DNA sequence: ACCTATTTTTAGACAAGTCTAAAAATTATT
DNA sequence: AATAATTTTTAGACTTGTCTAAAAATAGGT
């Protein structure tokens, strides 16, 4: 069995692995978990003992097959709970993360399978992130950051890169929610801002926003 | 904020207080939590520092107003989650306890209030135990152990004293579930067993069972 | 290749929660 | 009231997970 803390480390390493595919550095884990590098080194040794990560001193870690499965399962639980909170309990997408961070550690296979069924076996969480299946496999859909679209390209909002409540509430205020159709009217080379069309309304989108919103081109 | 462990101690003391109303002994807490008396003494000191129990060395503890509220709230969460598991996720009444034991420690007022609403503000858990309201008040219904009924008395099954899955599964096999009408046909003085009528069928009930099943007389 | 800046690991400490074994206090028995 | 049995507390130790400060290794720049 793995402790809450161990699960959080595995999850962090899993997420970091999606970007770099090299050994995951001690510092990057520390930053993600808001802890100190020395704590990370300690924990990594323990996880290495348990055969869920491979550790080469001074050269970072990567997950073993088993470690990867455990991490994917925690992420599966996290995202299913997020869907539950939004679909069944009227939470908004910017309120779910902290609660899911707790719920993801509940140990009961039946519980999460029943939640999965109750929700109709959803494939994505409220932020557009894919939900791993029971074996830990997850299919990534084809999506692009808004910032990579060119003038006149169209698409549907399918996800966010930053799930902070500040960003999500900002999107809410602008009327941007997942599923909405958008079209790029203009790219401003000057400040990398965008002019887009959404709900038949023209909207100005800063560089920062464009770098955190995923679009599925149509 | 209170840790998972602290919450479990408060809950144990709360439950023990329902029976004795004298100072709760170190040993009884240790037994309930399956830990050692020395560990209990340590924890009690900490809880006393935090003003949630009153502690007199060698003479046991009792909850303060605040401690009682915290305990009632944990119990409220435990029982609401149990109802959720049975009503919404097809758990049977003998499967819910261990999962609820984990879920009761999730910290999110909104979460539990929404669960409460989703369930239609239930007043009792699947074992017939009352659910405390938001202020920690709980109304006890008038119920008697089957073992206290006399010949020809009638009533409805409203609760169990022992919630172990062994006992609950035993009741299931006998066809005894909450809400069912029963009538005492005979009391055997020899072994304190009972002969009862349930679903128009005659059933023999041992002393042990009669001591763990609550009836609301009608 | 050498020096410097950065990253990572080690060493030692601490808080929370638990345990065993021994001492102290309470309660029960004669 | 004295002694025996039981309960409770203390003392010291251990585990998990964390931290700070110092040492060691790596990576970068000239
Ligand atoms: Mn978490
Ligand atoms: Mn999410
Ligand atoms: Mn219960
Ligand atoms: Mn419980």
CSV table of N, CA and C in Angstrom, one decimal, chain A residues 37-127:
chain,number,residue,atom,x,y,z
A,37,UNK,N,14.0,20.2,-1.9
A,37,UNK,CA,14.7,19.2,-2.7
A,37,UNK,C,15.2,18.1,-1.8
A,38,UNK,N,15.6,18.4,-0.6
A,38,UNK,CA,16.1,17.4,0.3
A,38,UNK,C,15.0,16.4,0.7
A,39,UNK,N,13.8,16.9,0.9
A,39,UNK,CA,12.7,16.0,1.2
A,39,UNK,C,12.4,15.1,0.0
A,40,UNK,N,12.6,15.6,-1.2
A,40,UNK,CA,12.3,14.8,-2.4
A,40,UNK,C,13.4,13.7,-2.5
A,41,UNK,N,14.6,14.0,-2.2
A,41,UNK,CA,15.6,13.0,-2.3
A,41,UNK,C,15.3,11.8,-1.3
A,42,UNK,N,14.9,12.2,-0.1
A,42,UNK,CA,14.5,11.2,0.9
A,42,UNK,C,13.4,10.3,0.3
A,43,UNK,N,12.3,10.9,-0.2
A,43,UNK,CA,11.2,10.2,-0.6
A,43,UNK,C,11.5,9.3,-1.8
A,44,UNK,N,12.3,9.8,-2.7
A,44,UNK,CA,12.7,9.1,-3.9
A,44,UNK,C,13.5,7.8,-3.5
A,45,UNK,N,14.3,7.9,-2.5
A,45,UNK,CA,15.0,6.7,-2.0
A,45,UNK,C,14.0,5.6,-1.6
A,46,UNK,N,12.9,6.1,-0.9
A,46,UNK,CA,11.9,5.1,-0.4
A,46,UNK,C,11.1,4.5,-1.6
A,47,UNK,N,10.8,5.4,-2.5
A,47,UNK,CA,10.0,4.9,-3.7
A,47,UNK,C,10.9,3.9,-4.5
A,48,UNK,N,12.1,4.2,-4.5
A,48,UNK,CA,13.1,3.3,-5.3
A,48,UNK,C,13.2,2.0,-4.6
A,49,UNK,N,13.2,2.0,-3.3
A,49,UNK,CA,13.2,0.7,-2.5
A,49,UNK,C,12.0,-0.1,-2.9
A,50,UNK,N,10.9,0.6,-3.0
A,50,UNK,CA,9.6,-0.1,-3.3
A,50,UNK,C,9.4,-0.4,-4.8
A,51,UNK,N,10.4,-0.1,-5.6
A,51,UNK,CA,10.4,-0.5,-7.0
A,51,UNK,C,9.4,0.2,-7.9
A,52,UNK,N,9.0,1.4,-7.4
A,52,UNK,CA,8.0,2.1,-8.3
A,52,UNK,C,8.7,3.3,-9.1
A,53,UNK,N,10.0,3.6,-8.7
A,53,UNK,CA,10.8,4.5,-9.5
A,53,UNK,C,12.2,3.9,-9.7
A,54,UNK,N,12.8,4.3,-10.7
A,54,UNK,CA,14.2,4.0,-10.9
A,54,UNK,C,15.0,5.3,-10.7
A,55,UNK,N,16.0,5.1,-9.8
A,55,UNK,CA,16.7,6.3,-9.3
A,55,UNK,C,18.2,6.2,-9.6
A,56,UNK,N,18.8,7.2,-10.3
A,56,UNK,CA,20.2,7.2,-10.4
A,56,UNK,C,20.7,8.5,-9.8
A,57,UNK,N,21.4,8.4,-8.7
A,57,UNK,CA,21.9,9.6,-8.0
A,57,UNK,C,22.4,10.7,-8.9
A,58,UNK,N,21.9,11.9,-8.6
A,58,UNK,CA,22.3,13.1,-9.3
A,58,UNK,C,21.7,13.1,-10.8
A,59,UNK,N,21.0,12.1,-11.2
A,59,UNK,CA,20.4,12.1,-12.5
A,59,UNK,C,18.9,11.9,-12.6
A,60,UNK,N,18.2,12.2,-11.5
A,60,UNK,CA,16.8,12.1,-11.6
A,60,UNK,C,16.2,10.7,-11.5
A,61,UNK,N,14.9,10.7,-11.6
A,61,UNK,CA,14.1,9.5,-11.5
A,61,UNK,C,13.2,9.3,-12.7
A,62,UNK,N,12.8,8.1,-12.9
A,62,UNK,CA,11.6,7.8,-13.8
A,62,UNK,C,10.8,6.7,-13.2
A,63,UNK,N,9.5,6.7,-13.6
A,63,UNK,CA,8.6,5.7,-13.0
A,63,UNK,C,8.9,4.3,-13.7
A,64,UNK,N,8.7,3.3,-12.9
A,64,UNK,CA,8.7,1.9,-13.4
A,64,UNK,C,7.2,1.7,-14.0
A,65,UNK,N,7.1,0.5,-14.6
A,65,UNK,CA,5.7,0.1,-15.1
A,65,UNK,C,4.7,0.2,-14.0
A,66,UNK,N,5.1,-0.4,-12.8
A,66,UNK,CA,4.2,-0.4,-11.7
A,66,UNK,C,3.9,1.0,-11.1
A,67,UNK,N,5.0,1.8,-11.0
A,67,UNK,CA,4.8,3.2,-10.5
A,67,UNK,C,3.9,4.0,-11.4
A,68,UNK,N,4.0,3.8,-12.7
A,68,UNK,CA,3.2,4.5,-13.7
A,68,UNK,C,1.7,4.1,-13.5
A,69,UNK,N,1.5,2.8,-13.3
A,69,UNK,CA,0.1,2.4,-13.1
A,69,UNK,C,-0.5,3.0,-11.9
A,70,UNK,N,0.2,3.0,-10.8
A,70,UNK,CA,-0.3,3.6,-9.6
A,70,UNK,C,-0.6,5.0,-9.7
A,71,UNK,N,0.3,5.8,-10.4
A,71,UNK,CA,0.1,7.2,-10.6
A,71,UNK,C,-1.1,7.4,-11.5
A,72,UNK,N,-1.2,6.6,-12.5
A,72,UNK,CA,-2.4,6.8,-13.4
A,72,UNK,C,-3.7,6.6,-12.7
A,73,UNK,N,-3.6,5.6,-11.8
A,73,UNK,CA,-4.9,5.3,-11.0
A,73,UNK,C,-5.3,6.4,-10.1
A,74,UNK,N,-4.3,7.1,-9.5
A,74,UNK,CA,-4.6,8.2,-8.6
A,74,UNK,C,-5.2,9.3,-9.5
A,75,UNK,N,-4.6,9.5,-10.7
A,75,UNK,CA,-5.1,10.6,-11.6
A,75,UNK,C,-6.5,10.2,-12.0
A,76,UNK,N,-6.7,9.0,-12.3
A,76,UNK,CA,-8.1,8.5,-12.7
A,76,UNK,C,-9.1,8.9,-11.6
A,77,UNK,N,-8.7,8.6,-10.4
A,77,UNK,CA,-9.6,8.9,-9.3
A,77,UNK,C,-9.8,10.4,-9.2
A,78,UNK,N,-8.7,11.2,-9.2
A,78,UNK,CA,-8.8,12.6,-9.1
A,78,UNK,C,-9.8,13.2,-10.2
A,79,UNK,N,-9.7,12.8,-11.4
A,79,UNK,CA,-10.5,13.3,-12.5
A,79,UNK,C,-11.9,12.9,-12.4
A,80,UNK,N,-12.1,11.6,-12.0
A,80,UNK,CA,-13.5,11.1,-11.9
A,80,UNK,C,-14.2,11.9,-10.8
A,81,UNK,N,-13.5,12.1,-9.7
A,81,UNK,CA,-14.2,12.9,-8.6
A,81,UNK,C,-14.5,14.3,-9.1
A,82,UNK,N,-13.6,14.9,-9.9
A,82,UNK,CA,-13.9,16.2,-10.4
A,82,UNK,C,-15.2,16.2,-11.2
A,83,UNK,N,-15.3,15.2,-12.1
A,83,UNK,CA,-16.5,15.2,-12.9
A,83,UNK,C,-17.7,15.0,-12.0
A,84,UNK,N,-17.6,14.1,-11.0
A,84,UNK,CA,-18.7,13.9,-10.0
A,84,UNK,C,-19.1,15.2,-9.4
A,85,UNK,N,-18.1,16.0,-8.9
A,85,UNK,CA,-18.4,17.2,-8.2
A,85,UNK,C,-19.2,18.2,-9.1
A,86,UNK,N,-18.7,18.3,-10.3
A,86,UNK,CA,-19.4,19.2,-11.2
A,86,UNK,C,-20.7,18.7,-11.7
A,87,UNK,N,-20.8,17.5,-12.1
A,87,UNK,CA,-22.0,17.0,-12.7
A,87,UNK,C,-23.1,16.7,-11.7
A,88,UNK,N,-22.7,16.2,-10.5
A,88,UNK,CA,-23.7,15.8,-9.6
A,88,UNK,C,-23.9,16.7,-8.4
A,89,UNK,N,-22.9,17.5,-8.1
A,89,UNK,CA,-23.0,18.3,-6.8
A,89,UNK,C,-22.9,19.8,-7.1
A,90,UNK,N,-23.1,20.2,-8.3
A,90,UNK,CA,-23.1,21.6,-8.6
A,90,UNK,C,-21.9,22.4,-8.3
A,91,UNK,N,-20.8,21.8,-8.3
A,91,UNK,CA,-19.5,22.6,-8.1
A,91,UNK,C,-19.2,23.2,-9.4
A,92,UNK,N,-18.5,24.3,-9.4
A,92,UNK,CA,-18.1,24.9,-10.7
A,92,UNK,C,-16.6,24.4,-10.9
A,93,UNK,N,-16.2,24.5,-12.1
A,93,UNK,CA,-14.9,23.9,-12.5
A,93,UNK,C,-13.7,24.5,-11.8
A,94,UNK,N,-13.9,25.6,-11.2
A,94,UNK,CA,-12.7,26.3,-10.5
A,94,UNK,C,-12.7,25.9,-9.0
A,95,UNK,N,-13.7,25.1,-8.5
A,95,UNK,CA,-13.8,24.8,-7.1
A,95,UNK,C,-13.4,23.3,-6.8
A,96,UNK,N,-13.2,22.5,-7.8
A,96,UNK,CA,-13.1,21.1,-7.6
A,96,UNK,C,-11.7,20.6,-7.3
A,97,UNK,N,-10.7,21.3,-7.6
A,97,UNK,CA,-9.3,20.7,-7.5
A,97,UNK,C,-8.9,20.3,-6.1
A,98,UNK,N,-9.1,21.3,-5.2
A,98,UNK,CA,-8.6,21.0,-3.8
A,98,UNK,C,-9.4,19.8,-3.2
A,99,UNK,N,-10.6,19.7,-3.4
A,99,UNK,CA,-11.4,18.6,-2.9
A,99,UNK,C,-11.0,17.3,-3.5
A,100,UNK,N,-10.8,17.3,-4.8
A,100,UNK,CA,-10.3,16.1,-5.6
A,100,UNK,C,-9.0,15.7,-5.1
A,101,UNK,N,-8.2,16.6,-4.7
A,101,UNK,CA,-6.8,16.3,-4.2
A,101,UNK,C,-6.9,15.4,-2.9
A,102,UNK,N,-8.0,15.6,-2.2
A,102,UNK,CA,-8.2,14.8,-1.0
A,102,UNK,C,-8.9,13.4,-1.4
A,103,UNK,N,-9.9,13.5,-2.2
A,103,UNK,CA,-10.7,12.4,-2.6
A,103,UNK,C,-9.9,11.3,-3.3
A,104,UNK,N,-8.9,11.8,-4.1
A,104,UNK,CA,-8.1,10.9,-4.9
A,104,UNK,C,-7.4,9.8,-4.1
A,105,UNK,N,-7.3,10.0,-2.8
A,105,UNK,CA,-6.5,9.1,-1.9
A,105,UNK,C,-7.4,8.0,-1.2
A,106,UNK,N,-8.7,8.1,-1.4
A,106,UNK,CA,-9.6,7.1,-0.9
A,106,UNK,C,-9.4,5.8,-1.5
A,107,UNK,N,-9.2,4.8,-0.6
A,107,UNK,CA,-8.9,3.4,-1.1
A,107,UNK,C,-10.2,2.5,-1.1
A,108,UNK,N,-10.7,2.3,-2.3
A,108,UNK,CA,-11.9,1.5,-2.5
A,108,UNK,C,-12.2,1.3,-4.0
A,109,UNK,N,-11.7,0.2,-4.6
A,109,UNK,CA,-11.9,0.0,-6.0
A,109,UNK,C,-13.4,0.1,-6.3
A,110,UNK,N,-14.3,-0.5,-5.5
A,110,UNK,CA,-15.7,-0.5,-5.8
A,110,UNK,C,-16.2,0.9,-5.9
A,111,UNK,N,-15.8,1.7,-4.9
A,111,UNK,CA,-16.2,3.1,-4.9
A,111,UNK,C,-16.0,3.8,-6.2
A,112,UNK,N,-14.8,3.7,-6.7
A,112,UNK,CA,-14.4,4.5,-7.9
A,112,UNK,C,-15.1,3.9,-9.1
A,113,UNK,N,-15.2,2.6,-9.1
A,113,UNK,CA,-15.9,2.0,-10.3
A,113,UNK,C,-17.4,2.4,-10.3
A,114,UNK,N,-18.0,2.5,-9.2
A,114,UNK,CA,-19.4,2.9,-9.1
A,114,UNK,C,-19.6,4.3,-9.5
A,115,UNK,N,-18.7,5.2,-9.0
A,115,UNK,CA,-18.7,6.6,-9.4
A,115,UNK,C,-18.6,6.7,-10.9
A,116,UNK,N,-17.7,5.9,-11.5
A,116,UNK,CA,-17.4,5.9,-12.9
A,116,UNK,C,-18.8,5.6,-13.6
A,117,UNK,N,-19.4,4.5,-13.2
A,117,UNK,CA,-20.7,4.1,-13.8
A,117,UNK,C,-21.8,5.2,-13.6
A,118,UNK,N,-21.9,5.7,-12.4
A,118,UNK,CA,-22.9,6.7,-12.1
A,118,UNK,C,-22.8,7.9,-13.1
A,119,UNK,N,-21.5,8.2,-13.4
A,119,UNK,CA,-21.3,9.4,-14.3
A,119,UNK,C,-21.4,9.0,-15.8
A,120,UNK,N,-21.6,7.7,-16.1
A,120,UNK,CA,-21.7,7.3,-17.4
A,120,UNK,C,-20.4,7.2,-18.1
A,121,UNK,N,-19.4,6.7,-17.4
A,121,UNK,CA,-18.0,6.5,-17.9
A,121,UNK,C,-17.5,7.6,-18.7
A,122,UNK,N,-17.3,8.8,-18.0
A,122,UNK,CA,-16.8,10.0,-18.7
A,122,UNK,C,-15.4,9.8,-19.2
A,123,UNK,N,-15.0,10.4,-20.3
A,123,UNK,CA,-13.6,10.3,-20.9
A,123,UNK,C,-12.7,11.5,-20.5
A,124,UNK,N,-13.4,12.6,-20.1
A,124,UNK,CA,-12.6,13.8,-19.8
A,124,UNK,C,-13.1,14.5,-18.5
A,125,UNK,N,-12.2,15.1,-17.8
A,125,UNK,CA,-12.6,15.8,-16.6
A,125,UNK,C,-13.1,17.3,-17.0
A,126,UNK,N,-13.6,18.0,-16.0
A,126,UNK,CA,-14.1,19.3,-16.3
A,126,UNK,C,-13.2,20.3,-16.9
A,127,UNK,N,-11.9,20.0,-16.8
A,127,UNK,CA,-10.9,20.9,-17.4
A,127,UNK,C,-10.4,20.4,-18.8
